[in-house]
Structures are given as structure tokens and as C-alpha cells.
Tab-separated table of C-alpha atoms in Angstrom:
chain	number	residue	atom	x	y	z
N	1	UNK	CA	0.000	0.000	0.000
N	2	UNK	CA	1.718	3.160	-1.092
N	3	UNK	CA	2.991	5.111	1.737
N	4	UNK	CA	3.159	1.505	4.246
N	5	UNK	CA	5.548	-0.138	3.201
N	6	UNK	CA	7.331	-3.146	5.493
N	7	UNK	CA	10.454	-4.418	5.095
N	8	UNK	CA	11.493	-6.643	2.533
N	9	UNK	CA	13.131	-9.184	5.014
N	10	UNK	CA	9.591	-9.458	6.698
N	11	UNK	CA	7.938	-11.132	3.880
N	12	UNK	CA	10.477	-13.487	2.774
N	13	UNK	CA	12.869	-14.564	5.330
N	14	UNK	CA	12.323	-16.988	7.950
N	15	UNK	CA	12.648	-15.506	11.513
N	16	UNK	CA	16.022	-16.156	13.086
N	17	UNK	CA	16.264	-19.185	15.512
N	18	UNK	CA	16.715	-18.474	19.081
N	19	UNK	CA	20.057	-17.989	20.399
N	20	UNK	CA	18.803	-19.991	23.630
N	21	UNK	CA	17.753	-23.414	25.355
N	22	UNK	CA	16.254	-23.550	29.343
N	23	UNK	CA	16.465	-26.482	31.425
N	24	UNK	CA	13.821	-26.336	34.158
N	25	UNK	CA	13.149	-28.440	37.260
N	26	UNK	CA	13.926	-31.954	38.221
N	27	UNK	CA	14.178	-34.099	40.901
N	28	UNK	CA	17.433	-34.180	43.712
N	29	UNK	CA	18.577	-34.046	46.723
N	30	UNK	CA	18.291	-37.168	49.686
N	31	UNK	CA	14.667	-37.238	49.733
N	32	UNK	CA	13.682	-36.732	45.935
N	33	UNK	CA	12.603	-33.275	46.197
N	34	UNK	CA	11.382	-31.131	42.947
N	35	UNK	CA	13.601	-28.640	41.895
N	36	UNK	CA	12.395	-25.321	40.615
N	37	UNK	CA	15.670	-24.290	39.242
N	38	UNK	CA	15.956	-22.776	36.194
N	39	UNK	CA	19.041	-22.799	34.011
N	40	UNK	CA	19.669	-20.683	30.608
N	41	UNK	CA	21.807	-22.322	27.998
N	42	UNK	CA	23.543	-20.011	25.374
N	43	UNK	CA	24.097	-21.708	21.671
N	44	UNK	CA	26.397	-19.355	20.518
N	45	UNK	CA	28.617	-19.788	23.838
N	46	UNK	CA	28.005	-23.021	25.168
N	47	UNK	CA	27.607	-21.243	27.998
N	48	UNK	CA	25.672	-22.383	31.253
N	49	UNK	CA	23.785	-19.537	33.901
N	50	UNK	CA	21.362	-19.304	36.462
N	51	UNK	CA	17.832	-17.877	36.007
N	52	UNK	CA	16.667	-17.346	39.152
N	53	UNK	CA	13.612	-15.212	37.709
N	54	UNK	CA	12.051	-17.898	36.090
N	55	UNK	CA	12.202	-20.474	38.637
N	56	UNK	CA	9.540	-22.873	38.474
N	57	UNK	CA	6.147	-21.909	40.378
N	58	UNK	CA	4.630	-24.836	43.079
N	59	UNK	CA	7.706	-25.714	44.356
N	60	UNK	CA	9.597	-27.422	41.361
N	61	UNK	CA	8.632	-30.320	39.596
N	62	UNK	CA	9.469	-32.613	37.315
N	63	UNK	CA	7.375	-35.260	34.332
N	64	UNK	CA	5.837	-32.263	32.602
N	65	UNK	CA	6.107	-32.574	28.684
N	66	UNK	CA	7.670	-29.442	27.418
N	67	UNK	CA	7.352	-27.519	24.121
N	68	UNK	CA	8.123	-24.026	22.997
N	69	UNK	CA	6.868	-21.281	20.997
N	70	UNK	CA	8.542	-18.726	19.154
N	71	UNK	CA	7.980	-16.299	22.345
N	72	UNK	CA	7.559	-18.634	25.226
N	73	UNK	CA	8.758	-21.914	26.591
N	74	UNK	CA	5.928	-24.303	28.408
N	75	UNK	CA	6.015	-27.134	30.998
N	76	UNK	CA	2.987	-28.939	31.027
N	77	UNK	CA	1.827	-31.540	33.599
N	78	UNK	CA	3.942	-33.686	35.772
N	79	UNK	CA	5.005	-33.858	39.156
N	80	UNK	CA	5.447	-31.064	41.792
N	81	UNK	CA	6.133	-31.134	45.275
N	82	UNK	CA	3.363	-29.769	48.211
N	83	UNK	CA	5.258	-27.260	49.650
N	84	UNK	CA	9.053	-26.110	50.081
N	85	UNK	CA	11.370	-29.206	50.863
N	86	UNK	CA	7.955	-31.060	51.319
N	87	UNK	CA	8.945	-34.635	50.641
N	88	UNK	CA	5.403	-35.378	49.986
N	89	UNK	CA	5.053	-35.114	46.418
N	90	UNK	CA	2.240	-35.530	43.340
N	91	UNK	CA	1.097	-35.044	40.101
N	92	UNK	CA	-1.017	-31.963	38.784
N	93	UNK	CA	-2.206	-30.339	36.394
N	94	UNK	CA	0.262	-27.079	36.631
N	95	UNK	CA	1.227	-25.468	32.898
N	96	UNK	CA	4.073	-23.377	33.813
N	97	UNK	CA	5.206	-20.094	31.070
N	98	UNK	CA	8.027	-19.209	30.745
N	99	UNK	CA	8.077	-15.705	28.768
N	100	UNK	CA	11.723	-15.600	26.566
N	101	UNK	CA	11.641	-11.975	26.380
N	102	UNK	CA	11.674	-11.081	30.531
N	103	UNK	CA	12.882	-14.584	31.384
N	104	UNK	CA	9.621	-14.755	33.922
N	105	UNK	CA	7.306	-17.501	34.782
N	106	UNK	CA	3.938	-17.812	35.414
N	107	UNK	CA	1.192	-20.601	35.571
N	108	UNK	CA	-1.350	-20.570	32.802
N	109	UNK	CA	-4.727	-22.984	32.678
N	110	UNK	CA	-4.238	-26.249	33.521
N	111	UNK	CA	-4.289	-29.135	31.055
N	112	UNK	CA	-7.072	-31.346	30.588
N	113	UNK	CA	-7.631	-34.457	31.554
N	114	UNK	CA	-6.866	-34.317	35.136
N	115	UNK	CA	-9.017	-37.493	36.566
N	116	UNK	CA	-9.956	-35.724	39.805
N	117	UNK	CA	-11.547	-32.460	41.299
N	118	UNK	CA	-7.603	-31.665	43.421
N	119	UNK	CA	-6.854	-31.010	39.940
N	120	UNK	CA	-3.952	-33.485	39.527
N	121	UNK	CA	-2.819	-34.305	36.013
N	122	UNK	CA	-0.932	-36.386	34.050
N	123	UNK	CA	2.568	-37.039	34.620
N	124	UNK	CA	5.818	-38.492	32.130
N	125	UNK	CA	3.596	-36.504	28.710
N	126	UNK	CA	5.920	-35.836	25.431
N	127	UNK	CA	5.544	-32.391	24.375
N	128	UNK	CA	5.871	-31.127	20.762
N	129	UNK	CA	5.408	-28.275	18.409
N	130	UNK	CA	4.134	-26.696	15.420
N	131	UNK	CA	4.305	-22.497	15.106
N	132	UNK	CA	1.283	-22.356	16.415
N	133	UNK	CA	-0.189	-24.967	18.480
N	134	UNK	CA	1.983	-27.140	21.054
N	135	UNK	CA	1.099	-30.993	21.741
N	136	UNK	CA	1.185	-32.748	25.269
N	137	UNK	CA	0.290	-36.566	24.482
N	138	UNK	CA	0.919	-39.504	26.803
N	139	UNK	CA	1.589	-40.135	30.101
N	140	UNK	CA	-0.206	-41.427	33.356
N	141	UNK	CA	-3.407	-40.746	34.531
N	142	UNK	CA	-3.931	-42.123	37.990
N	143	UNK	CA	-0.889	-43.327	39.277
N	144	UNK	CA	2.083	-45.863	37.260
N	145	UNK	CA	1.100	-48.477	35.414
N	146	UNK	CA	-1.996	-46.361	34.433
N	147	UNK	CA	-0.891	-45.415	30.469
N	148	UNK	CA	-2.772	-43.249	28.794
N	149	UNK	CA	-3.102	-42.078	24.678
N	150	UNK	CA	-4.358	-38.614	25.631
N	151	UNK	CA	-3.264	-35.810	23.286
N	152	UNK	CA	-3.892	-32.404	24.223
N	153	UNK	CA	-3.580	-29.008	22.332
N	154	UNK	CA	-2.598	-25.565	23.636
N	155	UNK	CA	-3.434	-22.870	20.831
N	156	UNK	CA	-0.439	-20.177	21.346
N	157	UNK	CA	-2.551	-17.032	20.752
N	158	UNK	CA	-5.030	-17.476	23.517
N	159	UNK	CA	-2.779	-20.076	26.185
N	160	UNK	CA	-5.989	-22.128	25.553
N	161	UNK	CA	-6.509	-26.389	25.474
N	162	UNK	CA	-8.484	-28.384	23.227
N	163	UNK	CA	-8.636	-32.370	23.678
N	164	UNK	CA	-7.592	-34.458	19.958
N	165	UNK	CA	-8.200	-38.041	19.159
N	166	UNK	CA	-6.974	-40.429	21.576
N	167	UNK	CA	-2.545	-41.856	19.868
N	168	UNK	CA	-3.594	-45.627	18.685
N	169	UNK	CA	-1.733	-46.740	21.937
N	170	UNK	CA	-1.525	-45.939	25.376
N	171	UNK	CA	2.072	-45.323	26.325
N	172	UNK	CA	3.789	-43.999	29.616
N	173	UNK	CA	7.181	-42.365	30.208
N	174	UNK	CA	7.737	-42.214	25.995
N	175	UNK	CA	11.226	-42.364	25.004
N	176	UNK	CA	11.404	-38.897	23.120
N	177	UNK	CA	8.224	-36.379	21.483
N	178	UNK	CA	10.341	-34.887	18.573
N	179	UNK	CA	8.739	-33.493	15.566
N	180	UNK	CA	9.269	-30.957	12.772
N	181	UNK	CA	6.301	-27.931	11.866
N	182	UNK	CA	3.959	-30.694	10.087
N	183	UNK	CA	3.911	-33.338	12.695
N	184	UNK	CA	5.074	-34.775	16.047
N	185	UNK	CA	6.519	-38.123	17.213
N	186	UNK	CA	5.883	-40.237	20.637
N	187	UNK	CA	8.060	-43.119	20.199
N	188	UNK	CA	9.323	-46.185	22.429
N	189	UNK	CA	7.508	-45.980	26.527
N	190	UNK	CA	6.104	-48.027	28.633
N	191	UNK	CA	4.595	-50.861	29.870
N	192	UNK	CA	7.626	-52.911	28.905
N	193	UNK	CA	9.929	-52.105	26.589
N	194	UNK	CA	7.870	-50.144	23.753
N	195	UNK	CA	9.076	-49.656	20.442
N	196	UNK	CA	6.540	-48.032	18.699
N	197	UNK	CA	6.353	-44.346	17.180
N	198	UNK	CA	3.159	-42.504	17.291
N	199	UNK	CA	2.370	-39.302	15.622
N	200	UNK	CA	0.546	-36.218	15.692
N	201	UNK	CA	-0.164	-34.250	12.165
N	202	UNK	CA	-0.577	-31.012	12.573
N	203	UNK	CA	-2.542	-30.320	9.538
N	204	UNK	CA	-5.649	-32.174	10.189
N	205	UNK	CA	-5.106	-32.718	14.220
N	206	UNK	CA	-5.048	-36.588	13.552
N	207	UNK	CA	-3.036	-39.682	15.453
N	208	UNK	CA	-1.536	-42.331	13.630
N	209	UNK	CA	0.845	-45.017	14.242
N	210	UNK	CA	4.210	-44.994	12.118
């Protein structure tokens, strides 16, 4: 439009990757305690730091699936402890945000599926990606040994969830949730020793075994 015009770059180049990878929470320490430690890892560096401003919220945790955005980083699900050094711990429904650009934290609405009122969740979910939407499918509902094939969506532009078809198979603790921006992948798991790969295509929001 004559008089508006945007930059050339903004129409044909792909945004540039981020420079930056965050490790969040865990488990440690005598009694098995969640961690809410955050950690910031710089590609271009290889360097390691603390970031204490986007320490985990609830106390740490750890078995949430996680998958990013182009703006934010999310942890979704898992395990979190009751209260500080609590060694009482259990699984809920907790998304936690973490914002790139003011390296903050907060908790957004919980993820589906959470088979009681207390609000606990899942736990040991894959997370994936597209640009738009990210994918937490997976995991244990009640307790172990209780595998589930939930697959849940978060839409990026509202923080919002929306339940997909059910992966062919229930799996628990997957070996790895990789993808690309067309589909995701839930292979290997448990019960047993699983070797299957499930996936998740964006496109049409459909489950398929591969």
C-alpha cells in the first residue's frame, strides 16, 4: 500500500532461531525433592547460567512434557512437590510459562484431563510443536502403570486447550516427542519395553501409528 511499506526481510525470510535453550526443574537431593531451578543455555557460547527469575512456580517439579513457541517456553503436567522441601510429592495439572523476552514464569490454565476435582494431572507426557499450536500426548493418569493415549492441544494465541483423538496406543514415560512444523513423534515408553512411534499431524489434528 503506497505510503506503508514493510520491510522486505519481513515477507520473505524466515525468523532467526533463538540464540537460547532452558532447562527447568527436576528431581534431587536425599529425599527426591522437585527442583524449581531454572538454568539458561547459550548456543552461541556453550555457555551455562542461572535464572533465578524464572524459577519454576509450586515448588519445582518434574514429568511435565515441554514444548516451545517462538515467544515462550511451556512445561505442562507432571510432578510437583506440596510445599518447600515437602517430601510429599504428586502429580497436577500445573502449565508453567516461561516468557523468553523477561525470562519470567507464570502458571497458565491447567491441562485437561486431570481425573480428579484436586486437579492433579498427568505425569511423564511428550511435548511437541508446530508455530502455532503445542502438543502434550501420553503419560499417566492415575498413578504408574496407568498409560494413557491422551493428546492435548494448547493454541499459542489465547494459552488455551483443546482435547484431539486419543494416539492408537496408550504409552507412559515415551522415550522422546520430537517433531518438525507438520507433525510430532511419541516413540518407544512403557509398559515394557515399547518400540513403537506414534504421531501427531498437525494439519488435520489426527493420530496415527508410524
Amino acid at each position: 500500500i503506497a505510503g506503508e511499506g514493510i520491510s522486505v526481510d519481513s515477507v520473505y525470510v524466515r525468523d532467526s532461531a533463538a540464540d537460547n535453550a532452558y532447562i527447568g526443574g527436576g528431581s534431587g537431593g536425599p529425599s527426591g525433592n522437585q527442583i524449581s531451578i531454572m538454568d539458561k543455555l547459550t548456543f552461541s557460547t556453550g555457555g551455562l547460567a542461572r535464572v533465578t527469575s524464572a524459577d519454576l512456580t509450586n515448588f519445582g517439579g518434574n514429568n511435565a512434557a515441554p514444548f516451545s513457541s517462538s515467544f515462550a517456553g511451556y512445561f505442562a503436567a507432571g510432578v510437583t512437590g506440596n510445599s518447600p522441601g515437602a517430601a510429599a510429592q504428586d502429580r497436577r495439572s500445573y502449565v508453567r510459562k516461561l516468557t523468553y523476552s523477561t525470562e519470567t514464569i507464570a502458571n497458565i490454565d491447567n491441562i485437561l484431563g486431570s481425573p480428579s476435582s484436586m486437579g492433579q494431572g498427568p505425569q511423564g507426557m511428550g511435548g511437541a510443536n508446530s508455530a502455532t499450536n503445542g502438543y502434550a500426548g501420553a503419560g499417566s493418569g492415575t498413578g504408574g502403570g496407568d498409560e494413557r493415549s491422551w493428546v492435548f492441544k494448547l493454541a499459542f494465541a489465547a494459552d488455551s486447550w483443546s482435547q484431539l483423538p486419543s494416539l492408537p496406543s496408550s504409552v507412559h514415560y515415551q522415550g522422546d516427542a520430537i517433531g518438525n512444523l507438520d507433525a510430532g513423534y511419541w516413540s518407544g515408553g512403557s509398559p515394557g519395553v515399547r518400540t513403537m512411534v506414534q504421531k501427531v499431524t498437525y494439519a488435520t489434528d489426527s493420530t496415527s501409528r508410524n
